[in-house]
Amino acid sequence: MVRFTLFGIPVEIQPWFWLTLAFLSGALTSFTPEAMQYGLIFILAATVSILVHELGHALTGMRLGGGAAKIVLWAFGGLAYNQGGRFTKSGRFWMIAAGPGAGFLLGAVVLLIMIAIFGPHDALNLTGRWLFGSQSSFSHDTIAFVQDRKPLVSLLRSMIWINFWWGMLNLLPVHPLDGGQITELFVKPRQRVHQIAIVAATAVAAFGLWRGDLFMALLFGYLAWQNFQAMKKLGWQ
Ligand SMILES: [Zn+2]
């Protein structure tokens, strides 16, 4: 267990967190030095990104009257708690939105760093290639930089990928992801929140299976099942 304080907020990192990230990085299935190096860089990028996301929740939550905050990083990502205060509905909305917001902001800062290194044209094309696999041509300088500084480029790539795609997935209306918690604020009755989550999570799990992404399929399959159980408890409506 790793424990420290960041901006006055206690942070706890549980062992499962590292294991999940190591699995996601691919470092557990390939033992070449290059894969291990890439795996470590991915774990670093993911840890920083998740911490920034949770700090977004925690700091905004404290400001908006939620009380003292605590951050826990566990198997499937991060949690930020506020205790001892009370949110208004809009306060709660902004506390939830501040997590993904902080992540997208971090992604934008990385994009600015890339613009400083590669110029706007190549920085945007690299981002398009990393996020969507789009094909484009690059200057000789950019190609040489990418080949000569592989660790730095892996770090930039992981930061862009994680902060964009995890941010988008997290905004899906699947309780208890942030998107699902925002749904909960606006959709009544509660059964409806879980019904929406079941449909969205099943669709993402099917998409994961189709893409051969086992982690995505398992995670969203589990979320669909969890929402199904929650709905059963409340009674069908
Ligand atoms: Zn969040």
XYZ file of N, CA and C and ligand atoms in Angstrom:
712
model
N 0.840 -1.203 0.000
C 0.000 0.000 0.000
C 0.877 1.256 0.000
N 0.618 2.165 -0.922
C 1.372 3.425 -0.953
C 0.452 4.527 -0.442
N 0.983 5.343 0.506
C 0.164 6.440 1.045
C 0.962 7.733 1.015
N 0.343 8.803 0.554
C 0.990 10.120 0.614
C -0.084 11.203 0.562
N 0.344 12.444 0.689
C -0.604 13.562 0.671
C -0.287 14.468 -0.505
N -1.323 14.876 -1.230
C -1.136 15.712 -2.415
C -2.087 16.903 -2.296
N -1.552 18.117 -2.304
C -2.359 19.335 -2.116
C -3.254 19.210 -0.877
N -2.703 18.588 0.176
C -3.451 18.462 1.417
C -4.483 17.336 1.402
N -4.512 16.536 0.336
C -5.503 15.453 0.246
C -4.800 14.101 0.415
N -5.251 13.277 1.385
C -4.624 11.966 1.546
C -4.912 11.059 0.336
N -3.845 10.419 -0.165
C -3.969 9.531 -1.321
C -3.505 8.143 -0.911
N -4.272 7.136 -1.279
C -3.896 5.753 -0.977
C -3.895 4.968 -2.289
N -2.782 4.262 -2.582
C -2.726 3.439 -3.801
C -2.634 1.976 -3.393
N -3.662 1.200 -3.750
C -3.701 -0.206 -3.367
C -2.924 -1.061 -4.368
N -2.378 -2.198 -3.912
C -1.543 -3.036 -4.777
C -2.238 -3.456 -6.081
N -3.551 -3.734 -6.023
C -4.270 -4.167 -7.218
C -4.219 -3.143 -8.338
N -4.094 -1.880 -7.966
C -4.030 -0.805 -8.962
C -2.859 -1.034 -9.924
N -1.680 -1.348 -9.346
C -0.485 -1.552 -10.180
C -0.657 -2.781 -11.060
N -1.266 -3.825 -10.494
C -1.419 -5.073 -11.228
C -2.344 -4.882 -12.436
N -3.462 -4.157 -12.208
C -4.384 -3.900 -13.320
C -3.682 -3.094 -14.411
N -2.923 -2.069 -13.999
C -2.236 -1.247 -15.002
C -1.175 -2.060 -15.737
N -0.469 -2.923 -15.009
C 0.562 -3.754 -15.650
C -0.091 -4.656 -16.691
N -1.268 -5.196 -16.352
C -2.008 -6.045 -17.291
C -2.417 -5.228 -18.521
N -2.952 -4.034 -18.284
C -3.412 -3.178 -19.385
C -2.257 -2.732 -20.287
N -1.078 -2.560 -19.693
C 0.057 -2.054 -20.467
C 0.605 -3.111 -21.416
N 0.231 -4.374 -21.202
C 0.755 -5.447 -22.040
C 2.085 -5.969 -21.536
N 2.627 -5.380 -20.452
C 3.954 -5.767 -19.962
C 3.955 -7.170 -19.351
N 2.762 -7.701 -19.019
C 2.720 -9.027 -18.396
C 2.712 -10.149 -19.423
N 2.482 -9.798 -20.692
C 2.410 -10.860 -21.698
C 3.635 -10.865 -22.608
N 4.420 -9.791 -22.559
C 5.598 -9.761 -23.417
C 6.791 -9.297 -22.585
N 7.857 -10.079 -22.590
C 8.966 -9.782 -21.683
C 10.206 -9.243 -22.391
N 10.030 -8.676 -23.591
C 11.177 -8.043 -24.240
C 11.492 -6.748 -23.483
N 12.762 -6.318 -23.493
C 13.105 -5.064 -22.787
C 12.280 -3.888 -23.278
N 11.996 -3.852 -24.571
C 11.233 -2.730 -25.115
C 9.799 -2.722 -24.573
N 9.186 -3.910 -24.503
C 7.816 -3.996 -23.992
C 7.769 -3.631 -22.514
N 8.796 -4.053 -21.760
C 8.838 -3.718 -20.340
C 8.969 -2.211 -20.156
N 9.835 -1.601 -20.971
C 10.024 -0.148 -20.879
C 8.720 0.574 -21.225
N 8.085 0.117 -22.307
C 6.822 0.730 -22.697
C 5.775 0.549 -21.592
N 5.771 -0.663 -20.983
C 4.821 -0.948 -19.912
C 4.993 0.001 -18.738
N 6.245 0.231 -18.341
C 6.504 1.139 -17.215
C 6.068 2.562 -17.539
N 6.325 2.977 -18.781
C 5.930 4.328 -19.191
C 4.408 4.454 -19.174
N 3.730 3.400 -19.649
C 2.259 3.411 -19.657
C 1.722 3.498 -18.224
N 2.326 2.716 -17.315
C 1.875 2.728 -15.911
C 2.073 4.121 -15.304
N 3.229 4.741 -15.607
C 3.493 6.097 -15.127
C 2.437 7.072 -15.659
N 2.190 7.000 -16.982
C 1.230 7.925 -17.608
C -0.166 7.717 -17.028
N -0.560 6.451 -16.823
C -1.899 6.163 -16.311
C -2.039 6.639 -14.866
N -0.998 6.416 -14.043
C -1.061 6.832 -12.643
C -1.202 8.349 -12.545
N -0.360 9.072 -13.293
C -0.438 10.538 -13.276
C -1.818 10.995 -13.761
N -2.312 10.387 -14.840
C -3.585 10.813 -15.418
C -4.747 10.553 -14.459
N -4.752 9.368 -13.827
C -5.854 9.046 -12.905
C -5.790 9.948 -11.671
N -4.556 10.220 -11.192
C -4.411 11.124 -10.038
C -4.946 12.518 -10.358
N -4.616 13.026 -11.551
C -5.091 14.360 -11.945
C -6.618 14.364 -12.029
N -7.195 13.293 -12.586
C -8.656 13.157 -12.677
C -9.285 13.199 -11.273
N -8.737 12.401 -10.367
C -9.312 12.346 -9.019
C -9.082 13.654 -8.261
N -7.932 14.294 -8.496
C -7.692 15.600 -7.873
C -8.721 16.613 -8.349
N -9.117 16.501 -9.626
C -10.172 17.373 -10.161
C -11.443 17.233 -9.336
N -11.855 15.971 -9.069
C -13.038 15.732 -8.231
C -12.821 16.285 -6.821
N -11.681 15.883 -6.219
C -11.460 16.132 -4.789
C -11.368 17.635 -4.493
N -10.550 18.351 -5.286
C -10.350 19.783 -5.018
C -11.630 20.568 -5.284
N -12.324 20.220 -6.389
C -13.582 20.906 -6.693
C -14.624 20.572 -5.630
N -14.659 19.301 -5.208
C -15.609 18.878 -4.176
C -15.421 19.656 -2.887
N -14.145 19.859 -2.496
C -13.865 20.618 -1.271
C -14.326 22.063 -1.405
N -14.046 22.640 -2.571
C -14.422 24.037 -2.827
C -15.922 24.242 -2.805
N -16.659 23.230 -3.269
C -18.111 23.382 -3.408
C -18.869 22.860 -2.191
N -18.145 22.690 -1.085
C -18.846 22.400 0.167
C -19.015 20.936 0.496
N -18.323 20.045 -0.226
C -18.475 18.612 0.036
C -17.743 18.136 1.285
N -16.890 18.979 1.839
C -16.134 18.584 3.023
C -14.776 18.007 2.656
N -14.121 17.403 3.651
C -12.757 16.875 3.463
C -12.739 15.794 2.387
N -11.632 15.729 1.635
C -11.549 14.787 0.521
C -10.506 13.713 0.781
N -10.675 12.580 0.105
C -9.717 11.483 0.170
C -9.708 10.811 -1.199
N -8.514 10.356 -1.635
C -8.413 9.694 -2.939
C -7.901 8.275 -2.735
N -8.568 7.310 -3.357
C -8.098 5.922 -3.319
C -7.955 5.426 -4.754
N -6.777 4.900 -5.100
C -6.603 4.263 -6.402
C -6.639 2.762 -6.168
N -7.586 2.087 -6.814
C -7.745 0.650 -6.589
C -7.793 -0.066 -7.931
N -8.307 -1.289 -7.941
C -8.178 -2.137 -9.123
C -8.642 -1.476 -10.413
N -9.839 -0.859 -10.415
C -10.382 -0.381 -11.682
C -10.252 1.122 -11.872
N -9.292 1.736 -11.202
C -9.112 3.162 -11.409
C -9.091 3.900 -10.103
N -9.740 5.043 -10.063
C -9.651 5.870 -8.870
C -11.008 6.208 -8.302
N -11.001 6.582 -7.035
C -12.196 7.078 -6.367
C -11.799 8.317 -5.589
N -12.655 9.325 -5.606
C -12.438 10.483 -4.745
C -13.665 10.623 -3.862
N -13.442 10.698 -2.565
C -14.553 10.844 -1.626
C -14.559 12.240 -1.049
N -15.747 12.744 -0.770
C -15.876 13.931 0.080
C -16.702 13.532 1.284
N -16.306 14.023 2.453
C -17.020 13.654 3.670
C -17.248 14.862 4.549
N -18.364 14.846 5.252
C -18.607 15.870 6.259
C -19.210 17.140 5.707
N -19.575 17.148 4.420
C -20.212 18.329 3.855
C -21.471 17.937 3.114
N -22.052 18.903 2.416
C -23.279 18.613 1.678
C -23.240 19.371 0.362
N -23.498 18.643 -0.737
C -23.495 19.288 -2.045
C -24.892 19.771 -2.404
N -24.970 20.914 -3.096
C -26.220 21.241 -3.783
C -26.202 20.403 -5.057
N -27.320 20.372 -5.791
C -27.363 19.569 -7.015
C -26.328 20.082 -8.020
N -26.246 21.399 -8.181
C -25.284 21.911 -9.161
C -23.856 21.717 -8.644
N -23.661 21.825 -7.332
C -22.333 21.571 -6.763
C -21.878 20.158 -7.059
N -22.804 19.211 -6.886
C -22.481 17.816 -7.145
C -22.169 17.600 -8.636
N -22.958 18.249 -9.492
C -22.703 18.138 -10.936
C -21.277 18.598 -11.262
N -20.883 19.778 -10.734
C -19.560 20.306 -11.075
C -18.441 19.476 -10.463
N -18.694 18.916 -9.258
C -17.691 18.041 -8.641
C -17.456 16.826 -9.540
N -18.537 16.235 -10.080
C -18.381 15.057 -10.945
C -17.691 15.464 -12.257
N -18.165 16.557 -12.856
C -17.629 16.967 -14.154
C -16.162 17.367 -14.067
N -15.710 17.807 -12.886
C -14.332 18.294 -12.745
C -13.295 17.173 -12.938
N -13.681 15.909 -12.707
C -12.739 14.803 -12.917
C -12.380 14.646 -14.384
N -13.398 14.345 -15.244
C -13.123 14.271 -16.675
C -12.550 15.591 -17.203
N -13.038 16.721 -16.666
C -12.541 18.031 -17.109
C -11.041 18.163 -16.886
N -10.587 17.743 -15.687
C -9.154 17.824 -15.372
C -8.358 16.921 -16.315
N -8.910 15.742 -16.642
C -8.234 14.817 -17.558
C -8.106 15.401 -18.958
N -9.200 15.998 -19.467
C -9.144 16.592 -20.811
C -8.181 17.783 -20.830
N -8.145 18.515 -19.713
C -7.220 19.647 -19.615
C -5.764 19.156 -19.657
N -5.492 18.064 -18.943
C -4.144 17.482 -18.959
C -3.785 17.037 -20.381
N -4.748 16.407 -21.073
C -4.530 16.009 -22.468
C -4.200 17.226 -23.335
N -4.903 18.337 -23.083
C -4.672 19.552 -23.865
C -3.275 20.119 -23.597
N -2.811 20.024 -22.335
C -1.462 20.498 -22.002
C -0.423 19.655 -22.742
N -0.644 18.330 -22.789
C 0.285 17.456 -23.512
C 0.286 17.810 -25.001
N -0.914 18.117 -25.541
C -0.988 18.516 -26.947
C -0.196 19.810 -27.186
N -0.262 20.747 -26.239
C 0.507 21.999 -26.372
C 2.007 21.712 -26.372
N 2.432 20.775 -25.512
C 3.852 20.397 -25.481
C 4.246 19.799 -26.836
N 3.349 18.978 -27.382
C 3.630 18.381 -28.699
C 3.711 19.442 -29.786
N 2.838 20.465 -29.703
C 2.878 21.551 -30.695
C 4.217 22.283 -30.601
N 4.700 22.458 -29.346
C 6.005 23.121 -29.161
C 7.125 22.280 -29.765
N 7.011 20.957 -29.698
C 8.077 20.085 -30.220
C 7.967 19.913 -31.736
N 6.762 19.590 -32.217
C 6.612 19.164 -33.613
C 6.002 20.223 -34.529
N 5.507 21.333 -33.965
C 4.746 22.294 -34.773
C 3.301 21.823 -34.847
N 2.355 22.765 -35.101
C 0.935 22.416 -35.028
C 0.525 21.314 -36.018
N 1.022 21.373 -37.233
C 0.604 20.422 -38.264
C 0.925 18.983 -37.854
N 2.187 18.727 -37.529
C 2.585 17.357 -37.189
C 2.036 16.921 -35.828
N 1.897 17.875 -34.887
C 1.355 17.522 -33.571
C -0.085 17.032 -33.717
N -0.888 17.746 -34.534
C -2.287 17.333 -34.711
C -2.372 16.013 -35.473
N -1.505 15.849 -36.482
C -1.522 14.597 -37.244
C -1.086 13.407 -36.398
N -0.078 13.621 -35.540
C 0.350 12.542 -34.637
C -0.794 12.168 -33.694
N -1.467 13.197 -33.155
C -2.595 12.946 -32.249
C -3.681 12.140 -32.962
N -3.991 12.522 -34.214
C -4.998 11.789 -34.996
C -4.577 10.350 -35.228
N -3.297 10.147 -35.455
C -2.799 8.798 -35.686
C -2.883 7.955 -34.414
N -2.504 8.546 -33.276
C -2.511 7.801 -32.012
C -3.921 7.495 -31.531
N -4.842 8.444 -31.766
C -6.199 8.255 -31.244
C -7.086 7.453 -32.187
N -6.945 7.694 -33.498
C -7.898 7.095 -34.437
C -7.208 6.250 -35.499
N -5.884 6.167 -35.461
C -5.155 5.393 -36.458
C -5.156 6.039 -37.833
N -5.424 7.355 -37.903
C -5.492 8.000 -39.217
C -4.092 8.115 -39.842
N -4.045 8.008 -41.147
C -2.776 8.047 -41.879
C -2.474 9.478 -42.298
N -1.215 9.882 -42.128
C -0.837 11.202 -42.633
C 0.673 11.216 -42.814
N 1.176 12.249 -43.490
C 2.620 12.321 -43.719
C 3.234 13.304 -42.714
N 4.497 13.056 -42.388
C 5.182 13.869 -41.377
C 6.495 14.394 -41.942
N 6.960 15.496 -41.343
C 8.241 16.056 -41.785
C 9.378 15.123 -41.362
N 10.542 15.284 -42.013
C 11.704 14.447 -41.674
C 12.108 14.647 -40.221
N 12.000 15.894 -39.747
C 12.363 16.186 -38.355
C 11.508 15.375 -37.389
N 10.196 15.349 -37.662
C 9.292 14.616 -36.782
C 9.607 13.125 -36.814
N 9.813 12.573 -38.001
C 10.112 11.139 -38.124
C 11.397 10.814 -37.358
N 12.420 11.667 -37.498
C 13.690 11.428 -36.795
C 13.486 11.503 -35.282
N 12.710 12.488 -34.836
C 12.451 12.658 -33.391
C 11.750 11.425 -32.826
N 10.734 10.950 -33.549
C 9.970 9.791 -33.075
C 10.874 8.558 -32.981
N 11.818 8.434 -33.942
C 12.704 7.263 -33.917
C 13.799 7.369 -32.855
N 14.265 8.605 -32.613
C 15.400 8.778 -31.697
C 15.002 8.844 -30.237
N 13.770 9.275 -29.951
C 13.375 9.479 -28.553
C 12.141 8.652 -28.242
N 12.298 7.357 -28.386
C 11.144 6.464 -28.226
C 10.475 6.557 -26.851
N 11.248 6.580 -25.724
C 10.572 6.653 -24.415
C 9.723 7.916 -24.273
N 10.265 9.068 -24.667
C 9.514 10.319 -24.551
C 8.259 10.271 -25.422
N 8.413 9.738 -26.639
C 7.265 9.666 -27.551
C 6.208 8.703 -27.002
N 6.652 7.577 -26.405
C 5.684 6.651 -25.768
C 4.929 7.343 -24.664
N 5.645 8.166 -23.882
C 4.997 8.879 -22.781
C 3.926 9.830 -23.323
N 4.284 10.621 -24.350
C 3.323 11.555 -24.952
C 2.120 10.792 -25.491
N 2.411 9.686 -26.186
C 1.350 8.896 -26.797
C 0.402 8.313 -25.735
N 0.975 7.756 -24.664
C 0.146 7.190 -23.599
C -0.710 8.265 -22.948
N -0.106 9.435 -22.700
C -0.853 10.519 -22.047
C -2.035 10.965 -22.915
N -1.797 11.131 -24.215
C -2.865 11.550 -25.135
C -3.952 10.484 -25.176
N -3.553 9.236 -25.324
C -4.502 8.129 -25.496
C -5.357 7.937 -24.238
N -4.692 7.881 -23.092
C -5.403 7.644 -21.834
C -6.357 8.800 -21.532
N -5.865 10.033 -21.635
C -6.716 11.157 -21.240
C -7.872 11.376 -22.195
N -7.713 10.979 -23.454
C -8.844 11.104 -24.369
C -9.796 9.910 -24.240
N -9.314 8.696 -24.456
C -10.222 7.543 -24.535
C -10.809 7.153 -23.181
N -10.009 7.149 -22.132
C -10.564 6.825 -20.815
C -11.544 7.905 -20.388
N -11.233 9.168 -20.738
C -12.148 10.265 -20.418
C -13.484 10.078 -21.117
N -13.457 9.673 -22.392
C -14.690 9.477 -23.150
C -15.487 8.293 -22.590
N -14.811 7.161 -22.353
C -15.496 5.973 -21.813
C -16.150 6.282 -20.477
N -15.426 7.045 -19.663
C -15.892 7.375 -18.326
C -17.131 8.274 -18.353
N -17.358 8.949 -19.480
C -18.530 9.824 -19.582
C -19.762 9.090 -20.103
N -19.625 7.798 -20.430
C -20.802 7.035 -20.854
C -21.785 6.935 -19.679
N -23.094 6.859 -19.991
C -24.086 6.871 -18.896
C -24.178 5.516 -18.176
N -23.042 5.044 -17.672
C -22.989 3.745 -17.001
C -22.628 3.952 -15.531
N -23.616 3.877 -14.649
C -23.364 3.998 -13.220
C -22.459 2.859 -12.769
N -21.400 3.036 -11.931
C -21.038 4.265 -11.224
C -19.937 5.104 -11.901
N -19.742 4.963 -13.225
C -18.792 5.858 -13.896
C -19.308 7.298 -13.787
N -18.437 8.268 -14.076
C -18.852 9.671 -13.910
C -20.080 10.010 -14.755
N -20.116 9.492 -15.992
C -21.280 9.750 -16.852
C -22.560 9.212 -16.213
N -22.463 8.040 -15.578
C -23.617 7.438 -14.915
C -24.041 8.226 -13.690
N -23.057 8.834 -13.005
C -23.395 9.639 -11.827
C -24.074 10.944 -12.235
N -23.691 11.452 -13.423
C -24.373 12.647 -13.937
C -25.797 12.258 -14.347
N -25.968 11.085 -14.988
C -27.309 10.583 -15.338
C -28.184 10.527 -14.097
N -27.607 10.014 -13.007
C -28.338 9.848 -11.748
C -28.901 11.188 -11.236
N -28.176 12.282 -11.534
C -28.628 13.590 -11.063
C -29.882 14.052 -11.795
N -30.036 13.611 -13.046
C -31.087 14.183 -13.882
C -32.207 13.215 -14.231
N -31.981 11.904 -14.038
C -32.969 10.918 -14.475
C -33.669 10.300 -13.272
N -34.987 10.286 -13.278
C -35.790 9.644 -12.237
C -36.784 8.718 -12.923
N -37.245 7.635 -12.347
C -36.798 7.066 -11.082
C -35.436 6.380 -11.233
N -34.949 5.869 -10.127
C -33.616 5.292 -10.091
C -33.466 4.077 -11.005
N -34.591 3.323 -11.172
C -34.525 2.162 -12.069
C -34.055 2.568 -13.463
N -34.549 3.735 -13.892
C -34.216 4.209 -15.236
C -32.713 4.401 -15.381
N -32.045 4.913 -14.334
C -30.585 5.113 -14.353
C -29.898 3.780 -14.646
N -30.382 2.702 -13.969
C -29.749 1.397 -14.150
C -30.094 0.801 -15.510
N -31.331 1.055 -15.990
C -31.704 0.541 -17.316
C -30.822 1.151 -18.397
N -30.636 2.467 -18.315
C -29.765 3.146 -19.291
C -28.367 2.545 -19.217
N -27.887 2.320 -17.975
C -26.536 1.782 -17.783
C -26.408 0.380 -18.386
N -27.447 -0.461 -18.210
C -27.392 -1.831 -18.734
C -27.255 -1.800 -20.261
N -28.076 -0.973 -20.911
C -28.041 -0.897 -22.380
C -26.672 -0.402 -22.849
N -26.191 0.699 -22.245
C -24.912 1.277 -22.692
C -23.750 0.327 -22.407
N -23.727 -0.272 -21.202
C -22.604 -1.135 -20.831
C -22.583 -2.409 -21.678
N -23.781 -2.967 -21.970
C -23.832 -4.171 -22.813
C -23.309 -3.855 -24.209
N -23.688 -2.686 -24.733
C -23.213 -2.297 -26.067
C -21.689 -2.164 -26.081
N -21.123 -1.541 -25.037
C -19.663 -1.372 -24.997
C -18.974 -2.727 -24.830
N -19.554 -3.607 -23.989
C -18.968 -4.938 -23.802
C -18.958 -5.706 -25.123
N -20.059 -5.611 -25.889
C -20.131 -6.283 -27.188
C -19.095 -5.705 -28.147
N -18.952 -4.380 -28.118
C -17.946 -3.719 -28.960
C -16.546 -4.207 -28.580
N -16.292 -4.341 -27.274
C -14.997 -4.834 -26.795
C -14.722 -6.247 -27.292
N -15.749 -7.111 -27.222
C -15.599 -8.492 -27.707
C -15.268 -8.495 -29.196
N -16.017 -7.667 -29.937
C -15.843 -7.595 -31.391
C -14.418 -7.132 -31.739
N -13.886 -6.209 -30.917
C -12.532 -5.702 -31.180
C -11.450 -6.606 -30.619
N -11.867 -7.638 -29.870
C -10.878 -8.513 -29.232
C -10.247 -7.870 -28.008
N -10.927 -6.851 -27.440
C -10.420 -6.174 -26.253
C -11.076 -6.811 -25.018
N -10.381 -7.797 -24.454
C -10.955 -8.601 -23.381
C -11.236 -7.765 -22.133
N -10.328 -6.832 -21.821
C -10.492 -6.024 -20.615
C -11.751 -5.165 -20.706
N -11.933 -4.539 -21.867
C -13.108 -3.691 -22.072
C -14.382 -4.532 -21.956
N -14.378 -5.723 -22.567
C -15.546 -6.600 -22.541
C -15.858 -7.021 -21.100
N -14.820 -7.403 -20.348
C -15.025 -7.861 -18.969
C -15.495 -6.724 -18.073
N -14.840 -5.569 -18.170
C -15.184 -4.442 -17.310
C -16.628 -3.998 -17.531
N -17.011 -3.832 -18.812
C -18.366 -3.337 -19.072
C -19.412 -4.435 -18.912
N -19.010 -5.698 -19.128
C -19.909 -6.802 -18.827
C -20.219 -6.821 -17.336
N -19.183 -6.612 -16.531
C -19.348 -6.568 -15.081
C -20.243 -5.389 -14.657
N -20.025 -4.220 -15.284
C -20.848 -3.054 -14.956
C -22.318 -3.283 -15.336
N -22.547 -3.955 -16.478
C -23.920 -4.258 -16.897
C -24.578 -5.173 -15.862
N -23.845 -6.187 -15.427
C -24.366 -7.148 -14.440
C -24.655 -6.455 -13.109
N -23.736 -5.575 -12.687
C -23.903 -4.844 -11.428
C -25.171 -3.972 -11.465
N -25.419 -3.315 -12.600
C -26.610 -2.481 -12.733
C -27.868 -3.330 -12.793
N -27.753 -4.508 -13.402
C -28.884 -5.438 -13.450
C -29.266 -5.864 -12.035
N -28.262 -6.186 -11.220
C -28.512 -6.575 -9.826
C -29.157 -5.420 -9.054
N -28.637 -4.204 -9.254
C -29.168 -3.030 -8.545
C -30.627 -2.798 -8.923
N -30.934 -3.024 -10.210
C -32.304 -2.803 -10.669
C -33.237 -3.862 -10.091
N -32.758 -5.109 -10.031
C -33.574 -6.193 -9.483
C -33.947 -5.897 -8.028
N -32.973 -5.353 -7.298
C -33.198 -5.032 -5.891
C -34.295 -3.978 -5.727
N -34.317 -3.019 -6.667
C -35.290 -1.933 -6.586
C -36.665 -2.385 -7.055
N -36.735 -3.498 -7.753
C -38.009 -3.944 -8.314
C -38.161 -3.418 -9.725
N -38.718 -4.250 -10.614
C -38.892 -3.838 -12.009
C -39.960 -2.781 -12.087
N -39.846 -1.924 -13.081
C -40.870 -0.901 -13.226
C -41.173 -0.649 -14.681
Zn -14.145 10.363 -11.994
